[in-house]
Amino acid sequence: MADIPVEHGLLVSVIMFSIGLIGLLVRRNIIFMLLSIEIMFNAAGLAFIVGSTRWIQPDGQVMFMFILAMAAAEVAIGLALVLAIYRGFNTLDADRASRMQG
Amino acid sequence: MAIVFYIAAMVAVVSTAMVVTRLNPIHALLYLILSLLSTAVMFYVLGAPFVAALEVIIYAGAIMVVFVFVIMMLNLGEETVRQERVLLKPAMFVLPAILAAILGAELLYLLYYGGRADTGQGVVGPKQVGVSLFTTYLFAVELAAMLLLAGLVGAFHIGRRESERELTDTEGTSEVRRAQPELGRK
Protein backbone atom coordinates (compact mmCIF):
# COMPACT_ATOMS: atom_id res chain seq x y z
CA MET A 1 0.00 0.00 0.00
CA ALA A 2 2.56 2.54 1.10
CA ASP A 3 5.61 3.61 -0.82
CA ILE A 4 8.30 1.86 1.19
CA PRO A 5 11.60 0.72 -0.31
CA VAL A 6 12.21 -3.01 -0.03
CA GLU A 7 15.55 -2.29 1.62
CA HIS A 8 13.90 -0.62 4.59
CA GLY A 9 11.64 -3.59 5.24
CA LEU A 10 14.57 -5.98 4.96
CA LEU A 11 16.64 -3.65 7.15
CA VAL A 12 14.13 -3.99 10.00
CA SER A 13 14.13 -7.74 9.45
CA VAL A 14 17.94 -7.92 9.61
CA ILE A 15 18.09 -5.81 12.77
CA MET A 16 15.47 -7.93 14.52
CA PHE A 17 17.16 -11.15 13.44
CA SER A 18 20.51 -9.91 14.76
CA ILE A 19 18.98 -8.93 18.10
CA GLY A 20 17.42 -12.38 18.37
CA LEU A 21 20.78 -13.98 17.57
CA ILE A 22 22.51 -11.87 20.22
CA GLY A 23 19.86 -12.91 22.74
CA LEU A 24 20.29 -16.58 21.87
CA LEU A 25 24.06 -16.33 22.31
CA VAL A 26 24.06 -14.23 25.48
CA ARG A 27 21.23 -15.59 27.61
CA ARG A 28 21.58 -18.80 29.62
CA ASN A 29 17.96 -18.95 30.77
CA ILE A 30 16.08 -21.42 28.57
CA ILE A 31 12.92 -19.29 28.47
CA PHE A 32 14.88 -16.32 27.13
CA MET A 33 16.56 -18.57 24.57
CA LEU A 34 13.14 -19.70 23.35
CA LEU A 35 11.96 -16.09 23.18
CA SER A 36 15.04 -15.19 21.11
CA ILE A 37 14.23 -18.01 18.70
CA GLU A 38 10.72 -16.59 18.38
CA ILE A 39 12.22 -13.18 17.56
CA MET A 40 14.31 -14.76 14.81
CA PHE A 41 11.26 -16.59 13.36
CA ASN A 42 9.37 -13.33 13.34
CA ALA A 43 12.20 -11.51 11.58
CA ALA A 44 12.36 -14.22 8.91
CA GLY A 45 8.58 -13.94 8.48
CA LEU A 46 8.89 -10.19 8.02
CA ALA A 47 11.41 -10.76 5.23
CA PHE A 48 8.97 -13.17 3.55
CA ILE A 49 6.14 -10.63 3.76
CA VAL A 50 8.35 -7.89 2.30
CA GLY A 51 9.16 -10.20 -0.59
CA SER A 52 5.49 -11.05 -0.98
CA THR A 53 4.52 -7.39 -1.29
CA ARG A 54 7.40 -6.59 -3.60
CA TRP A 55 5.97 -8.84 -6.30
CA ILE A 56 2.35 -8.68 -5.08
CA GLN A 57 2.21 -12.47 -4.90
CA PRO A 58 0.68 -14.57 -2.11
CA ASP A 59 3.61 -17.02 -1.83
CA GLY A 60 5.41 -15.09 0.88
CA GLN A 61 2.29 -15.01 3.01
CA VAL A 62 1.87 -18.77 2.57
CA MET A 63 5.45 -19.22 3.77
CA PHE A 64 4.68 -17.05 6.78
CA MET A 65 1.83 -19.39 7.65
CA PHE A 66 4.22 -22.34 7.56
CA ILE A 67 6.56 -20.38 9.84
CA LEU A 68 3.61 -19.92 12.20
CA ALA A 69 2.88 -23.65 12.20
CA MET A 70 6.54 -24.45 12.82
CA ALA A 71 6.74 -21.89 15.64
CA ALA A 72 3.67 -23.41 17.28
CA ALA A 73 5.13 -26.93 17.15
CA GLU A 74 8.51 -25.67 18.37
CA VAL A 75 6.95 -23.80 21.28
CA ALA A 76 4.96 -26.86 22.33
CA ILE A 77 8.05 -29.09 22.42
CA GLY A 78 10.33 -26.37 23.81
CA LEU A 79 8.07 -25.47 26.70
CA ALA A 80 7.50 -29.14 27.54
CA LEU A 81 11.29 -29.47 27.73
CA VAL A 82 11.47 -26.32 29.89
CA LEU A 83 9.02 -27.88 32.32
CA ALA A 84 10.95 -31.17 32.30
CA ILE A 85 14.26 -29.42 32.97
CA TYR A 86 12.77 -27.25 35.70
CA ARG A 87 11.30 -30.29 37.46
CA GLY A 88 14.49 -32.27 37.07
CA PHE A 89 17.11 -29.67 37.91
CA ASN A 90 15.05 -27.04 39.72
CA THR A 91 16.61 -24.29 37.62
CA LEU A 92 16.27 -22.83 34.13
CA ASP A 93 20.01 -22.39 33.64
CA ALA A 94 20.85 -24.16 30.37
CA ASP A 95 24.41 -24.86 31.52
CA ARG A 96 23.16 -26.96 34.41
CA ALA A 97 21.46 -29.34 32.00
CA SER A 98 24.48 -29.74 29.75
CA ARG A 99 25.35 -33.23 30.96
CA MET A 100 23.12 -35.96 29.61
CA GLN A 101 23.64 -39.60 30.24
CA GLY A 102 23.12 -42.11 27.47
CA MET B 1 1.09 5.64 5.37
CA ALA B 2 4.86 5.28 5.11
CA ILE B 3 5.45 7.14 8.37
CA VAL B 4 3.28 4.53 10.14
CA PHE B 5 5.64 1.83 8.89
CA TYR B 6 8.74 3.60 10.18
CA ILE B 7 7.21 4.31 13.58
CA ALA B 8 6.10 0.69 13.90
CA ALA B 9 9.55 -0.48 12.82
CA MET B 10 11.18 1.69 15.49
CA VAL B 11 8.82 0.35 18.17
CA ALA B 12 9.52 -3.20 17.01
CA VAL B 13 13.30 -2.82 17.13
CA VAL B 14 13.32 -1.09 20.53
CA SER B 15 10.93 -3.56 22.13
CA THR B 16 12.87 -6.50 20.66
CA ALA B 17 16.06 -5.11 22.18
CA MET B 18 14.22 -4.84 25.50
CA VAL B 19 13.19 -8.52 25.29
CA VAL B 20 16.80 -9.63 25.13
CA THR B 21 18.01 -7.47 28.02
CA ARG B 22 15.23 -7.92 30.61
CA LEU B 23 15.80 -9.88 33.79
CA ASN B 24 12.19 -10.74 34.58
CA PRO B 25 10.68 -13.26 32.09
CA ILE B 26 7.20 -11.71 32.26
CA HIS B 27 8.55 -8.26 31.36
CA ALA B 28 10.45 -9.78 28.43
CA LEU B 29 7.31 -11.58 27.30
CA LEU B 30 5.21 -8.41 27.35
CA TYR B 31 7.87 -6.60 25.32
CA LEU B 32 7.88 -9.47 22.84
CA ILE B 33 4.10 -9.19 22.48
CA LEU B 34 4.54 -5.47 21.82
CA SER B 35 7.16 -6.31 19.21
CA LEU B 36 4.82 -8.81 17.52
CA LEU B 37 1.96 -6.30 17.48
CA SER B 38 4.12 -3.64 15.86
CA THR B 39 5.25 -6.24 13.33
CA ALA B 40 1.57 -6.82 12.59
CA VAL B 41 1.20 -3.08 11.92
CA MET B 42 4.13 -3.30 9.52
CA PHE B 43 2.46 -6.23 7.72
CA TYR B 44 -0.73 -4.24 7.37
CA VAL B 45 1.03 -1.19 5.98
CA LEU B 46 2.98 -3.36 3.54
CA GLY B 47 -0.31 -4.67 2.13
CA ALA B 48 -0.74 -8.05 3.82
CA PRO B 49 -3.81 -7.58 6.04
CA PHE B 50 -4.56 -11.30 6.38
CA VAL B 51 -1.14 -12.11 7.76
CA ALA B 52 -1.35 -9.07 10.05
CA ALA B 53 -4.51 -10.56 11.55
CA LEU B 54 -2.84 -13.97 11.86
CA GLU B 55 0.14 -12.40 13.59
CA VAL B 56 -2.12 -10.82 16.21
CA ILE B 57 -4.41 -13.83 16.68
CA ILE B 58 -1.99 -16.75 16.52
CA TYR B 59 1.43 -15.34 17.38
CA ALA B 60 0.66 -12.61 19.89
CA GLY B 61 -2.49 -14.38 21.02
CA ALA B 62 -2.04 -18.13 21.14
CA ILE B 63 1.70 -18.80 21.18
CA MET B 64 2.54 -16.07 23.67
CA VAL B 65 -0.28 -17.18 25.96
CA VAL B 66 1.38 -20.59 26.16
CA PHE B 67 4.57 -18.84 27.27
CA VAL B 68 2.61 -16.92 29.90
CA PHE B 69 1.05 -20.16 31.15
CA VAL B 70 4.42 -21.83 31.57
CA ILE B 71 6.07 -18.85 33.24
CA MET B 72 3.15 -18.52 35.64
CA MET B 73 3.22 -22.25 36.30
CA LEU B 74 6.92 -22.21 37.15
CA ASN B 75 6.24 -19.24 39.44
CA LEU B 76 9.30 -17.36 38.26
CA GLY B 77 9.73 -14.00 39.89
CA GLU B 78 12.20 -12.44 42.27
CA GLU B 79 14.26 -15.60 42.40
CA THR B 80 14.82 -15.63 38.65
CA VAL B 81 15.62 -11.91 38.63
CA ARG B 82 18.31 -12.49 41.25
CA GLN B 83 19.67 -15.50 39.37
CA GLU B 84 19.70 -13.65 36.05
CA ARG B 85 21.44 -10.68 37.62
CA VAL B 86 24.32 -13.01 38.45
CA LEU B 87 24.26 -14.72 35.06
CA LEU B 88 23.78 -11.69 32.85
CA LYS B 89 26.76 -9.37 33.04
CA PRO B 90 27.01 -6.50 30.55
CA ALA B 91 30.40 -7.81 29.45
CA MET B 92 28.69 -10.95 28.15
CA PHE B 93 27.03 -8.92 25.45
CA VAL B 94 30.29 -7.78 23.86
CA LEU B 95 31.40 -10.77 21.82
CA PRO B 96 27.96 -11.94 20.59
CA ALA B 97 27.08 -8.34 19.73
CA ILE B 98 30.25 -7.98 17.66
CA LEU B 99 29.61 -11.28 15.86
CA ALA B 100 25.98 -10.44 15.15
CA ALA B 101 27.00 -6.93 14.05
CA ILE B 102 29.42 -8.44 11.52
CA LEU B 103 26.66 -10.69 10.20
CA GLY B 104 24.21 -7.79 10.07
CA ALA B 105 26.72 -5.55 8.31
CA GLU B 106 27.29 -8.24 5.69
CA LEU B 107 23.57 -8.58 5.10
CA LEU B 108 23.15 -4.82 4.84
CA TYR B 109 26.07 -4.59 2.42
CA LEU B 110 24.46 -7.21 0.20
CA LEU B 111 21.14 -5.43 0.56
CA TYR B 112 22.43 -2.08 -0.64
CA TYR B 113 24.83 -3.46 -3.21
CA GLY B 114 21.94 -4.50 -5.45
CA GLY B 115 19.49 -2.17 -7.11
CA ARG B 116 16.73 -0.31 -5.36
CA ALA B 117 13.11 -1.32 -5.55
CA ASP B 118 9.87 -0.12 -4.03
CA THR B 119 7.35 -2.46 -2.51
CA GLY B 120 4.31 -3.10 -4.66
CA GLN B 121 1.26 -0.93 -4.38
CA GLY B 122 -1.29 -3.73 -4.23
CA VAL B 123 -2.91 -5.57 -1.37
CA VAL B 124 -2.69 -9.37 -1.35
CA GLY B 125 -5.94 -10.39 0.29
CA PRO B 126 -7.01 -13.59 2.04
CA LYS B 127 -8.61 -14.99 -1.11
CA GLN B 128 -5.40 -15.07 -3.12
CA VAL B 129 -3.51 -16.51 -0.15
CA GLY B 130 -6.12 -19.23 0.35
CA VAL B 131 -6.17 -20.20 -3.32
CA SER B 132 -2.38 -20.40 -3.39
CA LEU B 133 -2.27 -22.31 -0.11
CA PHE B 134 -4.68 -25.02 -1.19
CA THR B 135 -3.51 -25.47 -4.78
CA THR B 136 0.21 -24.80 -5.19
CA TYR B 137 1.20 -25.54 -1.61
CA LEU B 138 -1.27 -28.32 -0.78
CA PHE B 139 1.46 -30.85 -0.10
CA ALA B 140 3.24 -28.43 2.21
CA VAL B 141 0.00 -27.89 4.11
CA GLU B 142 -0.19 -31.63 4.76
CA LEU B 143 3.44 -31.65 5.86
CA ALA B 144 2.66 -28.77 8.26
CA ALA B 145 -0.22 -30.85 9.63
CA MET B 146 2.18 -33.75 10.22
CA LEU B 147 4.60 -31.36 11.94
CA LEU B 148 1.90 -30.09 14.26
CA LEU B 149 0.86 -33.66 15.05
CA ALA B 150 4.47 -34.53 15.83
CA GLY B 151 4.68 -31.46 18.08
CA LEU B 152 1.50 -32.49 19.88
CA VAL B 153 2.66 -36.05 20.41
CA GLY B 154 6.13 -34.93 21.49
CA ALA B 155 4.84 -32.38 23.98
CA PHE B 156 2.42 -34.94 25.40
CA HIS B 157 5.17 -37.52 25.71
CA ILE B 158 7.66 -35.22 27.43
CA GLY B 159 5.03 -33.68 29.70
CA ARG B 160 3.43 -36.98 30.73
CA ARG B 161 6.64 -38.53 31.99
CA GLU B 162 7.14 -35.62 34.36
CA SER B 163 3.63 -35.67 35.81
CA GLU B 164 3.81 -39.42 36.39
CA ARG B 165 7.07 -39.01 38.22
CA GLU B 166 5.50 -36.37 40.41
CA LEU B 167 2.57 -38.62 41.25
CA THR B 168 4.68 -41.62 42.15
CA ASP B 169 7.37 -39.70 44.04
CA THR B 170 5.95 -37.00 46.27
CA GLU B 171 9.04 -36.47 48.40
CA GLY B 172 11.07 -33.53 47.14
CA THR B 173 14.45 -34.92 48.11
CA SER B 174 17.52 -34.58 45.92
CA GLU B 175 15.78 -33.74 42.70
CA VAL B 176 18.90 -33.79 40.56
CA ARG B 177 19.98 -37.25 41.62
CA ARG B 178 16.50 -38.59 41.03
CA ALA B 179 16.25 -37.04 37.60
CA GLN B 180 19.47 -38.35 36.17
CA PRO B 181 18.70 -42.08 36.03
CA GLU B 182 15.44 -41.25 34.34
CA LEU B 183 17.18 -39.12 31.76
CA GLY B 184 19.51 -42.03 31.11
CA ARG B 185 16.62 -44.39 30.65
CA LYS B 186 15.25 -42.37 27.75
CSV table of C-alpha atoms in Angstrom, one decimal:
chain,number,residue,atom,x,y,z
A,1,MET,CA,0.0,0.0,0.0
A,2,ALA,CA,2.6,2.5,1.1
A,3,ASP,CA,5.6,3.6,-0.8
A,4,ILE,CA,8.3,1.9,1.2
A,5,PRO,CA,11.6,0.7,-0.3
A,6,VAL,CA,12.2,-3.0,0.0
A,7,GLU,CA,15.6,-2.3,1.6
A,8,HIS,CA,13.9,-0.6,4.6
A,9,GLY,CA,11.6,-3.6,5.2
A,10,LEU,CA,14.6,-6.0,5.0
A,11,LEU,CA,16.6,-3.6,7.2
A,12,VAL,CA,14.1,-4.0,10.0
A,13,SER,CA,14.1,-7.7,9.4
A,14,VAL,CA,17.9,-7.9,9.6
A,15,ILE,CA,18.1,-5.8,12.8
A,16,MET,CA,15.5,-7.9,14.5
A,17,PHE,CA,17.2,-11.2,13.4
A,18,SER,CA,20.5,-9.9,14.8
A,19,ILE,CA,19.0,-8.9,18.1
A,20,GLY,CA,17.4,-12.4,18.4
A,21,LEU,CA,20.8,-14.0,17.6
A,22,ILE,CA,22.5,-11.9,20.2
A,23,GLY,CA,19.9,-12.9,22.7
A,24,LEU,CA,20.3,-16.6,21.9
A,25,LEU,CA,24.1,-16.3,22.3
A,26,VAL,CA,24.1,-14.2,25.5
A,27,ARG,CA,21.2,-15.6,27.6
A,28,ARG,CA,21.6,-18.8,29.6
A,29,ASN,CA,18.0,-19.0,30.8
A,30,ILE,CA,16.1,-21.4,28.6
A,31,ILE,CA,12.9,-19.3,28.5
A,32,PHE,CA,14.9,-16.3,27.1
A,33,MET,CA,16.6,-18.6,24.6
A,34,LEU,CA,13.1,-19.7,23.3
A,35,LEU,CA,12.0,-16.1,23.2
A,36,SER,CA,15.0,-15.2,21.1
A,37,ILE,CA,14.2,-18.0,18.7
A,38,GLU,CA,10.7,-16.6,18.4
A,39,ILE,CA,12.2,-13.2,17.6
A,40,MET,CA,14.3,-14.8,14.8
A,41,PHE,CA,11.3,-16.6,13.4
A,42,ASN,CA,9.4,-13.3,13.3
A,43,ALA,CA,12.2,-11.5,11.6
A,44,ALA,CA,12.4,-14.2,8.9
A,45,GLY,CA,8.6,-13.9,8.5
A,46,LEU,CA,8.9,-10.2,8.0
A,47,ALA,CA,11.4,-10.8,5.2
A,48,PHE,CA,9.0,-13.2,3.5
A,49,ILE,CA,6.1,-10.6,3.8
A,50,VAL,CA,8.4,-7.9,2.3
A,51,GLY,CA,9.2,-10.2,-0.6
A,52,SER,CA,5.5,-11.0,-1.0
A,53,THR,CA,4.5,-7.4,-1.3
A,54,ARG,CA,7.4,-6.6,-3.6
A,55,TRP,CA,6.0,-8.8,-6.3
A,56,ILE,CA,2.4,-8.7,-5.1
A,57,GLN,CA,2.2,-12.5,-4.9
A,58,PRO,CA,0.7,-14.6,-2.1
A,59,ASP,CA,3.6,-17.0,-1.8
A,60,GLY,CA,5.4,-15.1,0.9
A,61,GLN,CA,2.3,-15.0,3.0
A,62,VAL,CA,1.9,-18.8,2.6
A,63,MET,CA,5.5,-19.2,3.8
A,64,PHE,CA,4.7,-17.1,6.8
A,65,MET,CA,1.8,-19.4,7.7
A,66,PHE,CA,4.2,-22.3,7.6
A,67,ILE,CA,6.6,-20.4,9.8
A,68,LEU,CA,3.6,-19.9,12.2
A,69,ALA,CA,2.9,-23.7,12.2
A,70,MET,CA,6.5,-24.4,12.8
A,71,ALA,CA,6.7,-21.9,15.6
A,72,ALA,CA,3.7,-23.4,17.3
A,73,ALA,CA,5.1,-26.9,17.1
A,74,GLU,CA,8.5,-25.7,18.4
A,75,VAL,CA,7.0,-23.8,21.3
A,76,ALA,CA,5.0,-26.9,22.3
A,77,ILE,CA,8.1,-29.1,22.4
A,78,GLY,CA,10.3,-26.4,23.8
A,79,LEU,CA,8.1,-25.5,26.7
A,80,ALA,CA,7.5,-29.1,27.5
A,81,LEU,CA,11.3,-29.5,27.7
A,82,VAL,CA,11.5,-26.3,29.9
A,83,LEU,CA,9.0,-27.9,32.3
A,84,ALA,CA,11.0,-31.2,32.3
A,85,ILE,CA,14.3,-29.4,33.0
A,86,TYR,CA,12.8,-27.3,35.7
A,87,ARG,CA,11.3,-30.3,37.5
A,88,GLY,CA,14.5,-32.3,37.1
A,89,PHE,CA,17.1,-29.7,37.9
A,90,ASN,CA,15.0,-27.0,39.7
A,91,THR,CA,16.6,-24.3,37.6
A,92,LEU,CA,16.3,-22.8,34.1
A,93,ASP,CA,20.0,-22.4,33.6
A,94,ALA,CA,20.9,-24.2,30.4
A,95,ASP,CA,24.4,-24.9,31.5
A,96,ARG,CA,23.2,-27.0,34.4
A,97,ALA,CA,21.5,-29.3,32.0
A,98,SER,CA,24.5,-29.7,29.8
A,99,ARG,CA,25.3,-33.2,31.0
A,100,MET,CA,23.1,-36.0,29.6
A,101,GLN,CA,23.6,-39.6,30.2
A,102,GLY,CA,23.1,-42.1,27.5
B,1,MET,CA,1.1,5.6,5.4
B,2,ALA,CA,4.9,5.3,5.1
B,3,ILE,CA,5.4,7.1,8.4
B,4,VAL,CA,3.3,4.5,10.1
B,5,PHE,CA,5.6,1.8,8.9
B,6,TYR,CA,8.7,3.6,10.2
B,7,ILE,CA,7.2,4.3,13.6
B,8,ALA,CA,6.1,0.7,13.9
B,9,ALA,CA,9.5,-0.5,12.8
B,10,MET,CA,11.2,1.7,15.5
B,11,VAL,CA,8.8,0.4,18.2
B,12,ALA,CA,9.5,-3.2,17.0
B,13,VAL,CA,13.3,-2.8,17.1
B,14,VAL,CA,13.3,-1.1,20.5
B,15,SER,CA,10.9,-3.6,22.1
B,16,THR,CA,12.9,-6.5,20.7
B,17,ALA,CA,16.1,-5.1,22.2
B,18,MET,CA,14.2,-4.8,25.5
B,19,VAL,CA,13.2,-8.5,25.3
B,20,VAL,CA,16.8,-9.6,25.1
B,21,THR,CA,18.0,-7.5,28.0
B,22,ARG,CA,15.2,-7.9,30.6
B,23,LEU,CA,15.8,-9.9,33.8
B,24,ASN,CA,12.2,-10.7,34.6
B,25,PRO,CA,10.7,-13.3,32.1
B,26,ILE,CA,7.2,-11.7,32.3
B,27,HIS,CA,8.5,-8.3,31.4
B,28,ALA,CA,10.5,-9.8,28.4
B,29,LEU,CA,7.3,-11.6,27.3
B,30,LEU,CA,5.2,-8.4,27.4
B,31,TYR,CA,7.9,-6.6,25.3
B,32,LEU,CA,7.9,-9.5,22.8
B,33,ILE,CA,4.1,-9.2,22.5
B,34,LEU,CA,4.5,-5.5,21.8
B,35,SER,CA,7.2,-6.3,19.2
B,36,LEU,CA,4.8,-8.8,17.5
B,37,LEU,CA,2.0,-6.3,17.5
B,38,SER,CA,4.1,-3.6,15.9
B,39,THR,CA,5.3,-6.2,13.3
B,40,ALA,CA,1.6,-6.8,12.6
B,41,VAL,CA,1.2,-3.1,11.9
B,42,MET,CA,4.1,-3.3,9.5
B,43,PHE,CA,2.5,-6.2,7.7
B,44,TYR,CA,-0.7,-4.2,7.4
B,45,VAL,CA,1.0,-1.2,6.0
B,46,LEU,CA,3.0,-3.4,3.5
B,47,GLY,CA,-0.3,-4.7,2.1
B,48,ALA,CA,-0.7,-8.1,3.8
B,49,PRO,CA,-3.8,-7.6,6.0
B,50,PHE,CA,-4.6,-11.3,6.4
B,51,VAL,CA,-1.1,-12.1,7.8
B,52,ALA,CA,-1.3,-9.1,10.0
B,53,ALA,CA,-4.5,-10.6,11.5
B,54,LEU,CA,-2.8,-14.0,11.9
B,55,GLU,CA,0.1,-12.4,13.6
B,56,VAL,CA,-2.1,-10.8,16.2
B,57,ILE,CA,-4.4,-13.8,16.7
B,58,ILE,CA,-2.0,-16.8,16.5
B,59,TYR,CA,1.4,-15.3,17.4
B,60,ALA,CA,0.7,-12.6,19.9
B,61,GLY,CA,-2.5,-14.4,21.0
B,62,ALA,CA,-2.0,-18.1,21.1
B,63,ILE,CA,1.7,-18.8,21.2
B,64,MET,CA,2.5,-16.1,23.7
B,65,VAL,CA,-0.3,-17.2,26.0
B,66,VAL,CA,1.4,-20.6,26.2
B,67,PHE,CA,4.6,-18.8,27.3
B,68,VAL,CA,2.6,-16.9,29.9
B,69,PHE,CA,1.0,-20.2,31.2
B,70,VAL,CA,4.4,-21.8,31.6
B,71,ILE,CA,6.1,-18.8,33.2
B,72,MET,CA,3.2,-18.5,35.6
B,73,MET,CA,3.2,-22.2,36.3
B,74,LEU,CA,6.9,-22.2,37.2
B,75,ASN,CA,6.2,-19.2,39.4
B,76,LEU,CA,9.3,-17.4,38.3
B,77,GLY,CA,9.7,-14.0,39.9
B,78,GLU,CA,12.2,-12.4,42.3
B,79,GLU,CA,14.3,-15.6,42.4
B,80,THR,CA,14.8,-15.6,38.7
B,81,VAL,CA,15.6,-11.9,38.6
B,82,ARG,CA,18.3,-12.5,41.3
B,83,GLN,CA,19.7,-15.5,39.4
B,84,GLU,CA,19.7,-13.6,36.1
B,85,ARG,CA,21.4,-10.7,37.6
B,86,VAL,CA,24.3,-13.0,38.4
B,87,LEU,CA,24.3,-14.7,35.1
B,88,LEU,CA,23.8,-11.7,32.8
B,89,LYS,CA,26.8,-9.4,33.0
B,90,PRO,CA,27.0,-6.5,30.5
B,91,ALA,CA,30.4,-7.8,29.5
B,92,MET,CA,28.7,-11.0,28.1
B,93,PHE,CA,27.0,-8.9,25.4
B,94,VAL,CA,30.3,-7.8,23.9
B,95,LEU,CA,31.4,-10.8,21.8
B,96,PRO,CA,28.0,-11.9,20.6
B,97,ALA,CA,27.1,-8.3,19.7
B,98,ILE,CA,30.2,-8.0,17.7
B,99,LEU,CA,29.6,-11.3,15.9
B,100,ALA,CA,26.0,-10.4,15.2
B,101,ALA,CA,27.0,-6.9,14.0
B,102,ILE,CA,29.4,-8.4,11.5
B,103,LEU,CA,26.7,-10.7,10.2
B,104,GLY,CA,24.2,-7.8,10.1
B,105,ALA,CA,26.7,-5.6,8.3
B,106,GLU,CA,27.3,-8.2,5.7
B,107,LEU,CA,23.6,-8.6,5.1
B,108,LEU,CA,23.2,-4.8,4.8
B,109,TYR,CA,26.1,-4.6,2.4
B,110,LEU,CA,24.5,-7.2,0.2
B,111,LEU,CA,21.1,-5.4,0.6
B,112,TYR,CA,22.4,-2.1,-0.6
B,113,TYR,CA,24.8,-3.5,-3.2
B,114,GLY,CA,21.9,-4.5,-5.5
B,115,GLY,CA,19.5,-2.2,-7.1
B,116,ARG,CA,16.7,-0.3,-5.4
B,117,ALA,CA,13.1,-1.3,-5.6
B,118,ASP,CA,9.9,-0.1,-4.0
B,119,THR,CA,7.4,-2.5,-2.5
B,120,GLY,CA,4.3,-3.1,-4.7
B,121,GLN,CA,1.3,-0.9,-4.4
B,122,GLY,CA,-1.3,-3.7,-4.2
B,123,VAL,CA,-2.9,-5.6,-1.4
B,124,VAL,CA,-2.7,-9.4,-1.3
B,125,GLY,CA,-5.9,-10.4,0.3
B,126,PRO,CA,-7.0,-13.6,2.0
B,127,LYS,CA,-8.6,-15.0,-1.1
B,128,GLN,CA,-5.4,-15.1,-3.1
B,129,VAL,CA,-3.5,-16.5,-0.1
B,130,GLY,CA,-6.1,-19.2,0.4
B,131,VAL,CA,-6.2,-20.2,-3.3
B,132,SER,CA,-2.4,-20.4,-3.4
B,133,LEU,CA,-2.3,-22.3,-0.1
B,134,PHE,CA,-4.7,-25.0,-1.2
B,135,THR,CA,-3.5,-25.5,-4.8
B,136,THR,CA,0.2,-24.8,-5.2
B,137,TYR,CA,1.2,-25.5,-1.6
B,138,LEU,CA,-1.3,-28.3,-0.8
B,139,PHE,CA,1.5,-30.8,-0.1
B,140,ALA,CA,3.2,-28.4,2.2
B,141,VAL,CA,0.0,-27.9,4.1
B,142,GLU,CA,-0.2,-31.6,4.8
B,143,LEU,CA,3.4,-31.6,5.9
B,144,ALA,CA,2.7,-28.8,8.3
B,145,ALA,CA,-0.2,-30.9,9.6
B,146,MET,CA,2.2,-33.7,10.2
B,147,LEU,CA,4.6,-31.4,11.9
B,148,LEU,CA,1.9,-30.1,14.3
B,149,LEU,CA,0.9,-33.7,15.0
B,150,ALA,CA,4.5,-34.5,15.8
B,151,GLY,CA,4.7,-31.5,18.1
B,152,LEU,CA,1.5,-32.5,19.9
B,153,VAL,CA,2.7,-36.1,20.4
B,154,GLY,CA,6.1,-34.9,21.5
B,155,ALA,CA,4.8,-32.4,24.0
B,156,PHE,CA,2.4,-34.9,25.4
B,157,HIS,CA,5.2,-37.5,25.7
B,158,ILE,CA,7.7,-35.2,27.4
B,159,GLY,CA,5.0,-33.7,29.7
B,160,ARG,CA,3.4,-37.0,30.7
B,161,ARG,CA,6.6,-38.5,32.0
B,162,GLU,CA,7.1,-35.6,34.4
B,163,SER,CA,3.6,-35.7,35.8
B,164,GLU,CA,3.8,-39.4,36.4
B,165,ARG,CA,7.1,-39.0,38.2
B,166,GLU,CA,5.5,-36.4,40.4
B,167,LEU,CA,2.6,-38.6,41.3
B,168,THR,CA,4.7,-41.6,42.1
B,169,ASP,CA,7.4,-39.7,44.0
B,170,THR,CA,6.0,-37.0,46.3
B,171,GLU,CA,9.0,-36.5,48.4
B,172,GLY,CA,11.1,-33.5,47.1
B,173,THR,CA,14.5,-34.9,48.1
B,174,SER,CA,17.5,-34.6,45.9
B,175,GLU,CA,15.8,-33.7,42.7
B,176,VAL,CA,18.9,-33.8,40.6
B,177,ARG,CA,20.0,-37.3,41.6
B,178,ARG,CA,16.5,-38.6,41.0
B,179,ALA,CA,16.2,-37.0,37.6
B,180,GLN,CA,19.5,-38.4,36.2
B,181,PRO,CA,18.7,-42.1,36.0
B,182,GLU,CA,15.4,-41.3,34.3
B,183,LEU,CA,17.2,-39.1,31.8
B,184,GLY,CA,19.5,-42.0,31.1
B,185,ARG,CA,16.6,-44.4,30.7
B,186,LYS,CA,15.3,-42.4,27.8
